[in-house]
GROMACS .gro file of C-alpha atoms in nm:
model
  486
    1MET     CA    1  -0.767  -5.424   4.567
    2PRO     CA    2  -1.064  -5.185   4.596
    3THR     CA    3  -0.998  -4.886   4.818
    4ARG     CA    4  -1.331  -4.918   4.999
    5THR     CA    5  -1.307  -5.286   5.103
    6TYR     CA    6  -1.323  -5.343   5.478
    7ILE     CA    7  -1.019  -5.528   5.616
    8ALA     CA    8  -0.899  -5.613   5.962
    9LYS     CA    9  -0.681  -5.360   6.139
   10SER     CA   10  -0.414  -5.627   6.194
   11GLU     CA   11  -0.402  -5.697   5.820
   12LYS     CA   12  -0.346  -5.331   5.740
   13ASN     CA   13  -0.059  -5.291   5.988
   14ALA     CA   14   0.112  -5.629   5.950
   15SER     CA   15   0.447  -5.590   5.773
   16GLY     CA   16   0.505  -5.815   5.473
   17PHE     CA   17   0.144  -5.939   5.480
   18LYS     CA   18  -0.088  -5.889   5.186
   19ALA     CA   19  -0.442  -5.788   5.272
   20ALA     CA   20  -0.718  -6.029   5.178
   21LYS     CA   21  -0.911  -5.963   4.858
   22ASP     CA   22  -1.232  -6.139   4.962
   23ARG     CA   23  -1.536  -5.919   4.910
   24VAL     CA   24  -1.911  -5.940   4.859
   25THR     CA   25  -2.171  -5.711   4.701
   26LEU     CA   26  -2.478  -5.616   4.901
   27LEU     CA   27  -2.796  -5.481   4.734
   28LEU     CA   28  -3.033  -5.287   4.962
   29CYS     CA   29  -3.386  -5.173   4.876
   30SER     CA   30  -3.631  -4.967   5.082
   31ASN     CA   31  -3.934  -4.745   5.037
   32ALA     CA   32  -3.909  -4.364   5.049
   33SER     CA   33  -4.049  -4.333   5.402
   34GLY     CA   34  -3.798  -4.587   5.537
   35ASP     CA   35  -4.049  -4.795   5.730
   36ARG     CA   36  -4.012  -5.100   5.506
   37MET     CA   37  -3.681  -5.256   5.401
   38LEU     CA   38  -3.676  -5.559   5.174
   39LYS     CA   39  -3.462  -5.863   5.235
   40PRO     CA   40  -3.109  -5.770   5.109
   41LEU     CA   41  -2.936  -5.943   4.820
   42LEU     CA   42  -2.581  -6.070   4.884
   43VAL     CA   43  -2.358  -6.169   4.589
   44ASN     CA   44  -2.057  -6.385   4.682
   45ARG     CA   45  -1.781  -6.549   4.477
   46SER     CA   46  -1.903  -6.895   4.568
   47LEU     CA   47  -2.260  -7.021   4.565
   48LYS     CA   48  -2.189  -7.281   4.838
   49PRO     CA   49  -1.890  -7.164   5.045
   50ARG     CA   50  -1.718  -7.406   5.281
   51ALA     CA   51  -1.820  -7.200   5.583
   52LEU     CA   52  -2.189  -7.263   5.503
   53LYS     CA   53  -2.153  -7.633   5.428
   54GLY     CA   54  -2.468  -7.823   5.521
   55LYS     CA   55  -2.667  -7.503   5.588
   56ASP     CA   56  -2.988  -7.415   5.404
   57LEU     CA   57  -2.923  -7.085   5.220
   58ASN     CA   58  -3.296  -7.004   5.214
   59THR     CA   59  -3.292  -6.960   5.592
   60LEU     CA   60  -3.031  -6.684   5.576
   61PRO     CA   61  -3.142  -6.320   5.635
   62VAL     CA   62  -3.030  -6.240   5.278
   63HIS     CA   63  -3.094  -6.368   4.926
   64TRP     CA   64  -2.769  -6.558   4.848
   65MET     CA   65  -2.641  -6.549   4.489
   66ALA     CA   66  -2.297  -6.602   4.338
   67ASN     CA   67  -2.070  -6.459   4.068
   68LYS     CA   68  -1.699  -6.515   3.994
   69LYS     CA   69  -1.620  -6.151   4.070
   70ALA     CA   70  -1.898  -6.097   4.327
   71TRP     CA   71  -2.067  -5.844   4.098
   72VAL     CA   72  -2.437  -5.773   4.040
   73THR     CA   73  -2.472  -5.873   3.676
   74THR     CA   74  -2.775  -5.831   3.454
   75ALA     CA   75  -2.873  -6.195   3.502
   76ILE     CA   76  -2.848  -6.173   3.882
   77PHE     CA   77  -3.045  -5.848   3.896
   78THR     CA   78  -3.317  -5.988   3.669
   79GLU     CA   79  -3.349  -6.299   3.886
   80TRP     CA   80  -3.365  -6.085   4.201
   81PHE     CA   81  -3.626  -5.857   4.047
   82ASN     CA   82  -3.862  -6.136   3.938
   83LYS     CA   83  -3.819  -6.383   4.227
   84CYS     CA   84  -3.750  -6.152   4.523
   85PHE     CA   85  -3.849  -5.793   4.465
   86VAL     CA   86  -4.187  -5.836   4.296
   87PRO     CA   87  -4.332  -6.093   4.542
   88GLU     CA   88  -4.217  -5.906   4.853
   89VAL     CA   89  -4.347  -5.572   4.731
   90GLU     CA   90  -4.681  -5.722   4.628
   91ASN     CA   91  -4.730  -5.877   4.972
   92TYR     CA   92  -4.639  -5.547   5.139
   93MET     CA   93  -4.894  -5.353   4.934
   94LYS     CA   94  -5.163  -5.606   5.024
   95GLU     CA   95  -5.079  -5.576   5.393
   96MET     CA   96  -5.107  -5.196   5.373
   97GLY     CA   97  -5.431  -5.215   5.173
   98LEU     CA   98  -5.280  -5.017   4.886
   99GLU     CA   99  -5.299  -5.065   4.514
  100PHE     CA  100  -5.003  -5.255   4.365
  101LYS     CA  101  -4.833  -4.969   4.182
  102ILE     CA  102  -4.460  -4.921   4.243
  103LEU     CA  103  -4.208  -4.660   4.127
  104LEU     CA  104  -3.859  -4.818   4.131
  105ILE     CA  105  -3.568  -4.569   4.117
  106LEU     CA  106  -3.226  -4.706   4.021
  107ASP     CA  107  -2.890  -4.561   3.926
  108ASN     CA  108  -2.722  -4.618   3.590
  109ALA     CA  109  -2.505  -4.917   3.689
  110PRO     CA  110  -2.425  -5.162   3.405
  111GLY     CA  111  -2.599  -5.443   3.591
  112HIS     CA  112  -2.936  -5.260   3.611
  113PRO     CA  113  -3.132  -5.349   3.296
  114ASN     CA  114  -3.457  -5.186   3.186
  115LEU     CA  115  -3.718  -5.436   3.305
  116GLU     CA  116  -4.087  -5.424   3.224
  117HIS     CA  117  -4.372  -5.503   3.463
  118PRO     CA  118  -4.739  -5.399   3.437
  119ASN     CA  119  -4.750  -5.264   3.794
  120ILE     CA  120  -4.391  -5.139   3.834
  121LYS     CA  121  -4.250  -4.831   3.667
  122GLU     CA  122  -3.871  -4.824   3.658
  123ILE     CA  123  -3.672  -4.499   3.653
  124GLY     CA  124  -3.301  -4.551   3.608
  125GLY     CA  125  -3.061  -4.744   3.393
  126GLU     CA  126  -2.966  -4.555   3.079
  127GLY     CA  127  -3.210  -4.267   3.139
  128PHE     CA  128  -3.114  -4.191   3.496
  129ASP     CA  129  -2.851  -3.932   3.395
  130ASP     CA  130  -3.130  -3.706   3.266
  131PHE     CA  131  -3.364  -3.768   3.560
  132GLY     CA  132  -3.304  -3.535   3.854
  133GLU     CA  133  -3.466  -3.400   4.167
  134HIS     CA  134  -3.675  -3.152   3.967
  135ASP     CA  135  -3.831  -3.437   3.766
  136ILE     CA  136  -3.926  -3.623   4.085
  137GLU     CA  137  -4.085  -3.306   4.226
  138GLU     CA  138  -4.284  -3.253   3.907
  139LEU     CA  139  -4.392  -3.616   3.913
  140LEU     CA  140  -4.524  -3.584   4.270
  141VAL     CA  141  -4.700  -3.258   4.184
  142ASP     CA  142  -4.871  -3.421   3.888
  143GLU     CA  143  -4.992  -3.701   4.113
  144ALA     CA  144  -5.137  -3.442   4.355
  145LEU     CA  145  -5.315  -3.257   4.072
  146ASN     CA  146  -5.471  -3.582   3.951
  147ASP     CA  147  -5.614  -3.655   4.296
  148ASP     CA  148  -5.967  -3.521   4.238
  149ASP     CA  149  -6.083  -3.619   4.586
  150ILE     CA  150  -5.835  -3.383   4.757
  151LEU     CA  151  -5.921  -3.084   4.544
  152GLU     CA  152  -6.294  -3.147   4.554
  153SER     CA  153  -6.285  -3.177   4.934
  154MET     CA  154  -6.102  -2.845   4.954
  155VAL     CA  155  -6.360  -2.669   4.737
  156ASP     CA  156  -6.644  -2.826   4.940
  157THR     CA  157  -6.484  -2.712   5.265
  158THR     CA  158  -6.452  -2.353   5.144
  159LYS     CA  159  -6.814  -2.352   5.032
  160ASP     CA  160  -6.925  -2.485   5.371
  161PHE     CA  161  -6.715  -2.219   5.541
  162GLU     CA  162  -6.883  -1.947   5.335
  163THR     CA  163  -7.220  -2.067   5.469
  164VAL     CA  164  -7.091  -2.079   5.827
  165CYS     CA  165  -6.959  -1.723   5.802
  166VAL     CA  166  -7.291  -1.596   5.676
  167ASP     CA  167  -7.494  -1.782   5.939
  168SER     CA  168  -7.280  -1.716   6.245
  169GLU     CA  169  -7.195  -1.351   6.161
  170LEU     CA  170  -6.847  -1.380   6.305
  171GLU     CA  171  -6.721  -1.052   6.448
  172ASP     CA  172  -6.351  -1.118   6.378
  173VAL     CA  173  -6.399  -1.169   6.004
  174THR     CA  174  -6.214  -0.902   5.804
  175PRO     CA  175  -6.149  -0.874   5.430
  176LEU     CA  176  -5.826  -1.025   5.293
  177ASP     CA  177  -5.709  -0.965   4.936
  178GLU     CA  178  -5.590  -1.247   4.713
  179LYS     CA  179  -5.231  -1.115   4.691
  180LEU     CA  180  -5.174  -1.132   5.068
  181LEU     CA  181  -5.329  -1.478   5.090
  182ARG     CA  182  -5.106  -1.605   4.809
  183GLU     CA  183  -4.799  -1.478   4.996
  184GLY     CA  184  -4.912  -1.657   5.308
  185LEU     CA  185  -4.974  -1.982   5.121
  186GLN     CA  186  -4.626  -1.969   4.971
  187LEU     CA  187  -4.490  -2.024   5.323
  188SER     CA  188  -4.632  -2.377   5.315
  189GLY     CA  189  -4.433  -2.467   5.003
  190LEU     CA  190  -4.747  -2.511   4.792
  191HIS     CA  191  -4.671  -2.565   4.424
  192PRO     CA  192  -4.787  -2.278   4.194
  193GLN     CA  193  -4.997  -2.520   3.986
  194ASN     CA  194  -5.192  -2.630   4.295
  195MET     CA  195  -5.231  -2.270   4.414
  196ASN     CA  196  -5.370  -2.154   4.078
  197TYR     CA  197  -5.617  -2.440   4.081
  198ILE     CA  198  -5.731  -2.352   4.434
  199PHE     CA  199  -5.778  -1.981   4.365
  200GLY     CA  200  -5.965  -2.064   4.045
  201SER     CA  201  -6.217  -2.266   4.247
  202LEU     CA  202  -6.269  -2.022   4.537
  203PRO     CA  203  -6.543  -1.756   4.524
  204PRO     CA  204  -6.435  -1.393   4.584
  205ALA     CA  205  -6.622  -1.370   4.914
  206ILE     CA  206  -6.419  -1.652   5.067
  207PHE     CA  207  -6.105  -1.436   5.113
  208VAL     CA  208  -6.149  -1.364   5.483
  209ARG     CA  209  -5.922  -1.375   5.784
  210CYS     CA  210  -6.041  -1.582   6.079
  211HIS     CA  211  -5.958  -1.883   6.295
  212TYR     CA  212  -6.190  -2.130   6.119
  213PHE     CA  213  -6.051  -2.062   5.771
  214ILE     CA  214  -5.688  -2.091   5.874
  215VAL     CA  215  -5.731  -2.418   6.062
  216ASN     CA  216  -5.925  -2.594   5.785
  217VAL     CA  217  -5.713  -2.468   5.496
  218ARG     CA  218  -5.398  -2.557   5.691
  219ASN     CA  219  -5.526  -2.912   5.739
  220LEU     CA  220  -5.601  -2.945   5.368
  221PHE     CA  221  -5.258  -2.812   5.273
  222SER     CA  222  -5.098  -3.057   5.518
  223TYR     CA  223  -5.266  -3.345   5.339
  224LEU     CA  224  -5.176  -3.202   4.999
  225VAL     CA  225  -4.809  -3.111   5.042
  226ARG     CA  226  -4.725  -3.326   5.349
  227GLU     CA  227  -4.399  -3.226   5.519
  228ALA     CA  228  -4.366  -2.894   5.330
  229THR     CA  229  -4.648  -2.736   5.534
  230LEU     CA  230  -4.588  -2.505   5.832
  231ASP     CA  231  -4.677  -2.640   6.173
  232ARG     CA  232  -4.979  -2.507   6.364
  233SER     CA  233  -4.782  -2.273   6.595
  234ASN     CA  234  -4.614  -2.095   6.302
  235VAL     CA  235  -4.946  -2.062   6.123
  236TYR     CA  236  -5.097  -1.888   6.428
  237ARG     CA  237  -4.789  -1.668   6.463
  238TRP     CA  238  -4.806  -1.549   6.103
  239TYR     CA  239  -5.182  -1.506   6.129
  240LYS     CA  240  -5.136  -1.279   6.430
  241MET     CA  241  -4.876  -1.068   6.246
  242PHE     CA  242  -5.102  -1.041   5.940
  243SER     CA  243  -5.392  -0.936   6.168
  244GLU     CA  244  -5.176  -0.657   6.310
  245GLY     CA  245  -5.122  -0.515   5.961
  246ARG     CA  246  -4.808  -0.687   5.840
  247GLU     CA  247  -4.792  -0.752   5.463
  248ASP     CA  248  -4.431  -0.870   5.414
  249VAL     CA  249  -4.370  -1.245   5.437
  250ASN     CA  250  -3.989  -1.219   5.456
  251ASP     CA  251  -3.813  -1.263   5.790
  252GLU     CA  252  -3.702  -0.948   5.969
  253GLU     CA  253  -3.334  -0.872   6.015
  254ARG     CA  254  -3.190  -0.983   6.347
  255ALA     CA  255  -2.898  -0.835   6.532
  256GLY     CA  256  -2.736  -1.171   6.595
  257ARG     CA  257  -2.449  -1.235   6.831
  258PRO     CA  258  -2.262  -0.913   6.918
  259SER     CA  259  -1.920  -0.891   6.758
  260THR     CA  260  -1.624  -0.890   6.995
  261SER     CA  261  -1.348  -0.881   6.732
  262THR     CA  262  -1.434  -0.592   6.499
  263THR     CA  263  -1.485  -0.328   6.765
  264ASP     CA  264  -1.342   0.023   6.737
  265GLU     CA  265  -1.084  -0.060   7.002
  266LYS     CA  266  -0.960  -0.367   6.812
  267ILE     CA  267  -0.949  -0.175   6.485
  268ASN     CA  268  -0.734   0.098   6.640
  269GLU     CA  269  -0.496  -0.159   6.787
  270VAL     CA  270  -0.459  -0.332   6.449
  271GLU     CA  271  -0.392   0.000   6.277
  272LYS     CA  272  -0.119   0.088   6.528
  273MET     CA  273   0.052  -0.248   6.480
  274ILE     CA  274   0.049  -0.208   6.100
  275LEU     CA  275   0.188   0.146   6.112
  276ALA     CA  276   0.466   0.027   6.343
  277ASN     CA  277   0.560  -0.266   6.116
  278ARG     CA  278   0.437  -0.257   5.758
  279ARG     CA  279   0.558  -0.613   5.694
  280ILE     CA  280   0.362  -0.774   5.978
  281THR     CA  281   0.141  -1.066   5.875
  282VAL     CA  282  -0.226  -1.129   5.947
  283ARG     CA  283  -0.138  -1.436   6.155
  284GLU     CA  284   0.098  -1.236   6.376
  285VAL     CA  285  -0.166  -0.970   6.442
  286SER     CA  286  -0.423  -1.242   6.510
  287GLU     CA  287  -0.202  -1.411   6.767
  288ASP     CA  288  -0.105  -1.085   6.941
  289LEU     CA  289  -0.464  -0.958   6.974
  290ASN     CA  290  -0.623  -1.302   7.031
  291ILE     CA  291  -0.876  -1.272   6.748
  292SER     CA  292  -0.949  -1.505   6.458
  293ILE     CA  293  -0.759  -1.480   6.131
  294GLY     CA  294  -1.084  -1.418   5.940
  295SER     CA  295  -1.181  -1.125   6.164
  296CYS     CA  296  -0.829  -0.985   6.144
  297HIS     CA  297  -0.830  -1.011   5.764
  298SER     CA  298  -1.171  -0.839   5.753
  299ILE     CA  299  -1.032  -0.548   5.956
  300PHE     CA  300  -0.737  -0.517   5.718
  301ILE     CA  301  -0.950  -0.514   5.401
  302ASN     CA  302  -1.293  -0.376   5.495
  303ASP     CA  303  -1.234  -0.144   5.791
  304LEU     CA  304  -0.885  -0.009   5.717
  305GLY     CA  305  -0.902  -0.042   5.338
  306MET     CA  306  -0.548  -0.179   5.317
  307ARG     CA  307  -0.397  -0.440   5.088
  308ARG     CA  308  -0.059  -0.611   5.084
  309VAL     CA  309   0.163  -0.521   4.788
  310ALA     CA  310   0.517  -0.611   4.689
  311ALA     CA  311   0.794  -0.353   4.662
  312LYS     CA  312   0.857  -0.205   4.318
  313PHE     CA  313   1.206  -0.248   4.173
  314VAL     CA  314   1.374   0.075   4.059
  315PRO     CA  315   1.727   0.129   3.919
  316LYS     CA  316   1.833   0.319   4.226
  317LEU     CA  317   1.682   0.477   4.534
  318LEU     CA  318   1.738   0.851   4.497
  319ASN     CA  319   1.834   1.069   4.790
  320CYS     CA  320   1.667   1.401   4.867
  321ASP     CA  321   1.911   1.607   4.659
  322GLN     CA  322   1.874   1.379   4.357
  323LYS     CA  323   1.495   1.389   4.383
  324GLN     CA  324   1.500   1.767   4.400
  325HIS     CA  325   1.733   1.786   4.100
  326ARG     CA  326   1.503   1.555   3.904
  327MET     CA  327   1.203   1.771   3.987
  328ASN     CA  328   1.387   2.091   3.888
  329ILE     CA  329   1.482   1.947   3.548
  330ALA     CA  330   1.126   1.824   3.491
  331ASN     CA  331   0.985   2.170   3.570
  332GLU     CA  332   1.244   2.330   3.341
  333MET     CA  333   1.146   2.100   3.053
  334PHE     CA  334   0.778   2.166   3.118
  335ASP     CA  335   0.834   2.544   3.103
  336SER     CA  336   1.035   2.511   2.781
  337VAL     CA  337   0.758   2.309   2.612
  338ARG     CA  338   0.496   2.557   2.730
  339ASP     CA  339   0.695   2.850   2.583
  340ASP     CA  340   0.770   2.669   2.254
  341PRO     CA  341   0.501   2.409   2.159
  342ASN     CA  342   0.723   2.281   1.873
  343LEU     CA  343   1.019   2.210   2.099
  344LEU     CA  344   0.978   1.831   2.102
  345GLN     CA  345   0.988   1.821   1.721
  346LYS     CA  346   1.346   1.956   1.736
  347VAL     CA  347   1.478   1.698   1.984
  348ILE     CA  348   1.702   1.415   1.860
  349THR     CA  349   1.756   1.149   2.126
  350GLY     CA  350   1.974   0.841   2.124
  351ASP     CA  351   2.127   0.560   2.327
  352GLU     CA  352   2.302   0.223   2.303
  353ALA     CA  353   2.123  -0.114   2.319
  354TRP     CA  354   2.217  -0.478   2.266
  355VAL     CA  355   2.064  -0.639   1.957
  356TYR     CA  356   2.046  -1.020   1.943
  357GLY     CA  357   2.067  -1.250   1.644
  358TYR     CA  358   1.702  -1.345   1.696
  359ASP     CA  359   1.433  -1.262   1.949
  360VAL     CA  360   1.247  -1.534   2.135
  361GLU     CA  361   0.878  -1.536   2.046
  362THR     CA  362   0.667  -1.429   2.341
  363LYS     CA  363   0.360  -1.616   2.467
  364ALA     CA  364   0.127  -1.347   2.336
  365GLN     CA  365   0.294  -1.352   1.993
  366SER     CA  366   0.255  -1.732   1.964
  367SER     CA  367  -0.116  -1.733   2.055
  368GLN     CA  368  -0.363  -1.835   1.784
  369TRP     CA  369  -0.733  -1.913   1.742
  370LYS     CA  370  -0.855  -2.273   1.762
  371LEU     CA  371  -1.185  -2.460   1.751
  372PRO     CA  372  -1.318  -2.643   2.061
  373HIS     CA  373  -1.234  -2.989   1.919
  374GLU     CA  374  -0.881  -2.893   1.804
  375PRO     CA  375  -0.577  -2.966   2.026
  376ARG     CA  376  -0.380  -2.686   2.185
  377PRO     CA  377  -0.078  -2.582   1.975
  378LYS     CA  378   0.269  -2.664   2.105
  379LYS     CA  379   0.611  -2.508   2.058
  380ALA     CA  380   0.960  -2.595   2.175
  381ARG     CA  381   1.130  -2.392   2.445
  382GLN     CA  382   1.376  -2.137   2.306
  383VAL     CA  383   1.667  -1.951   2.461
  384ARG     CA  384   1.800  -1.610   2.373
  385SER     CA  385   2.060  -1.598   2.099
  386ASN     CA  386   2.427  -1.591   2.196
  387VAL     CA  387   2.504  -1.371   1.895
  388LYS     CA  388   2.463  -1.006   1.985
  389VAL     CA  389   2.597  -0.665   1.884
  390LEU     CA  390   2.575  -0.319   2.040
  391LEU     CA  391   2.360  -0.076   1.842
  392THR     CA  392   2.383   0.301   1.876
  393VAL     CA  393   2.076   0.474   1.735
  394PHE     CA  394   1.944   0.833   1.723
  395PHE     CA  395   1.590   0.930   1.622
  396ASP     CA  396   1.338   1.211   1.643
  397CYS     CA  397   0.961   1.242   1.601
  398ARG     CA  398   0.992   1.171   1.225
  399GLY     CA  399   1.199   0.853   1.251
  400VAL     CA  400   1.553   0.719   1.276
  401VAL     CA  401   1.821   0.975   1.194
  402HIS     CA  402   2.143   0.774   1.241
  403HIS     CA  403   2.249   0.431   1.362
  404GLU     CA  404   2.571   0.228   1.366
  405PHE     CA  405   2.697  -0.097   1.518
  406LEU     CA  406   2.991  -0.129   1.753
  407PRO     CA  407   3.283  -0.306   1.578
  408GLN     CA  408   3.382  -0.637   1.731
  409GLY     CA  409   3.655  -0.604   1.991
  410ARG     CA  410   3.588  -0.237   2.071
  411THR     CA  411   3.414  -0.074   2.369
  412VAL     CA  412   3.206   0.242   2.401
  413ASN     CA  413   3.458   0.498   2.527
  414LYS     CA  414   3.496   0.872   2.474
  415GLU     CA  415   3.694   0.832   2.148
  416TYR     CA  416   3.432   0.602   1.998
  417TYR     CA  417   3.142   0.822   2.108
  418LEU     CA  418   3.320   1.133   1.968
  419GLN     CA  419   3.325   0.966   1.627
  420VAL     CA  420   2.955   0.881   1.667
  421MET     CA  421   2.879   1.251   1.728
  422ARG     CA  422   3.061   1.345   1.409
  423ASN     CA  423   2.869   1.085   1.210
  424LEU     CA  424   2.543   1.209   1.369
  425ARG     CA  425   2.606   1.568   1.258
  426GLU     CA  426   2.666   1.448   0.901
  427ALA     CA  427   2.344   1.241   0.911
  428ILE     CA  428   2.146   1.543   1.034
  429ARG     CA  429   2.289   1.755   0.752
  430GLN     CA  430   2.169   1.497   0.497
  431LYS     CA  431   1.836   1.380   0.648
  432ARG     CA  432   1.725   1.687   0.845
  433PRO     CA  433   1.857   1.985   0.643
  434ASP     CA  434   1.603   2.222   0.797
  435LEU     CA  435   1.732   2.154   1.148
  436CYS     CA  436   2.094   2.170   1.036
  437LYS     CA  437   2.044   2.500   0.855
  438ASN     CA  438   1.876   2.674   1.150
  439LYS     CA  439   2.104   2.504   1.405
  440ASN     CA  440   1.813   2.486   1.650
  441TRP     CA  441   1.801   2.112   1.710
  442LEU     CA  442   1.858   1.970   2.061
  443LEU     CA  443   2.059   1.659   2.152
  444HIS     CA  444   1.929   1.433   2.426
  445HIS     CA  445   2.120   1.138   2.573
  446ASP     CA  446   2.172   0.990   2.919
  447ASN     CA  447   2.454   1.052   3.165
  448ALA     CA  448   2.681   0.761   3.070
  449PRO     CA  449   3.054   0.826   3.130
  450ALA     CA  450   3.130   0.826   2.758
  451HIS     CA  451   2.850   1.077   2.694
  452THR     CA  452   2.957   1.325   2.961
  453SER     CA  453   3.332   1.306   2.905
  454LEU     CA  454   3.526   1.632   2.863
  455LEU     CA  455   3.629   1.542   2.507
  456VAL     CA  456   3.265   1.501   2.395
  457ARG     CA  457   3.147   1.812   2.577
  458ASP     CA  458   3.417   2.025   2.414
  459PHE     CA  459   3.316   1.897   2.069
  460LEU     CA  460   2.948   1.978   2.129
  461ALA     CA  461   3.035   2.323   2.266
  462LYS     CA  462   3.256   2.412   1.963
  463ASN     CA  463   2.972   2.318   1.725
  464ASN     CA  464   2.708   2.510   1.926
  465THR     CA  465   2.502   2.195   1.988
  466LEU     CA  466   2.218   2.258   2.233
  467MET     CA  467   2.165   1.993   2.502
  468MET     CA  468   1.844   1.883   2.671
  469PRO     CA  469   1.921   1.801   3.036
  470GLN     CA  470   1.873   1.447   3.167
  471PRO     CA  471   1.845   1.387   3.545
  472PRO     CA  472   2.067   1.108   3.681
  473TYR     CA  473   1.923   0.756   3.732
  474SER     CA  474   1.602   0.842   3.546
  475PRO     CA  475   1.549   0.589   3.265
  476ASP     CA  476   1.177   0.670   3.260
  477LEU     CA  477   1.270   1.009   3.105
  478ALA     CA  478   1.479   0.851   2.826
  479PRO     CA  479   1.265   0.755   2.522
  480CYS     CA  480   1.512   0.488   2.407
  481ASP     CA  481   1.463   0.284   2.726
  482PHE     CA  482   1.085   0.252   2.711
  483PHE     CA  483   0.989   0.332   2.348
  484LEU     CA  484   1.247   0.234   2.086
  485VAL     CA  485   1.434  -0.051   2.261
  486PRO     CA  486   1.222  -0.156   2.565
   0.00000   0.00000   0.00000
């Protein structure tokens, strides 16, 4: 059943009752001014319904036609156009004393065919999609430009006014340049084509400012552009402002209604509430201060320059001592690099990381170029591999120095990490002989229990291995966490 069919309220609310599907189609037609409406067309399912048995359908206030689905088909519309629309419109034009020329505007419904008539021009049907408001405006402007009587009468009036000005020697006549007059005429909504035609017909001496000129030109513009013209009171008001020396046709800025929400007092109260509770919402502030949510939001953003952000996740919230220790180590490293610019080239850093059997392809990695007519590529959802192994890797600025995988069934403890340190020293001797010979390389790793155990520290101290300090809970200072294995 159509969603826009009118049904009784009892039918809609009655339980277990199916709403009636009876419907009719009504075709309405009127002129643009709205003072003349043609007799409507009503399309019913039945041409002679039982309710109208014995009644003359021609006496009804509508043109009665029928269709199995109560639709306006091409045949019905053609019959209505030839037998109803054309005769009624022709009689109306005769009554008004106007020439029988009609512009019929239709939409692009399937039942609206392109009909031909010598005195009726149809706009609609298949071409209505490309016909918009701009085309109608241009059509009306063209009709105004073709009206020679209007333009000739305007030129004649300006010539007569020139004679009157010369004969009467009006005292309030002052020069007016063409630019200012054009700006004033734009207020009436005059089309640029009409304005160019008018200024091309006026003599230079006619640009004057006085009561007679404004009244007559305003009357001509009213006849030319109809409702788009300013009324008489506004014309006099603008004329007075132009006489006082005004040259701008734009409206002046107005103060408007005084604001009662964004005052300095309200802004200070909002700021105090935010500083007392950083998680307070805009709605809560609005209800407490009795101001609108929009005004409250404007105070937050525009006046206080604040924005709501989510908390940032960090591995651990450091206390004051830990923060100070982190800052001391950072300053110590900065001083060391400043004293020895080549210090970072001697650092070998390492850590452990889980390596999976395969990595799931990211959304950015699976993106590809496509043409507008091609479908969007698809891919199946993938999960991370269950096969994984722990990788221990050490590298410097020149590349990987040593890596090894944790054997299955073992854990990273001090004995395992001690063997890793021995293997690392052998790898440095083979791959970085210059660092091994000078014994000036630095080892950098985090503060994991296996790394800081007494057994490992004794081994590093016996072999004179220099250590680069690492502050606790600071993964942002470990290159393995954000560079090698992010």
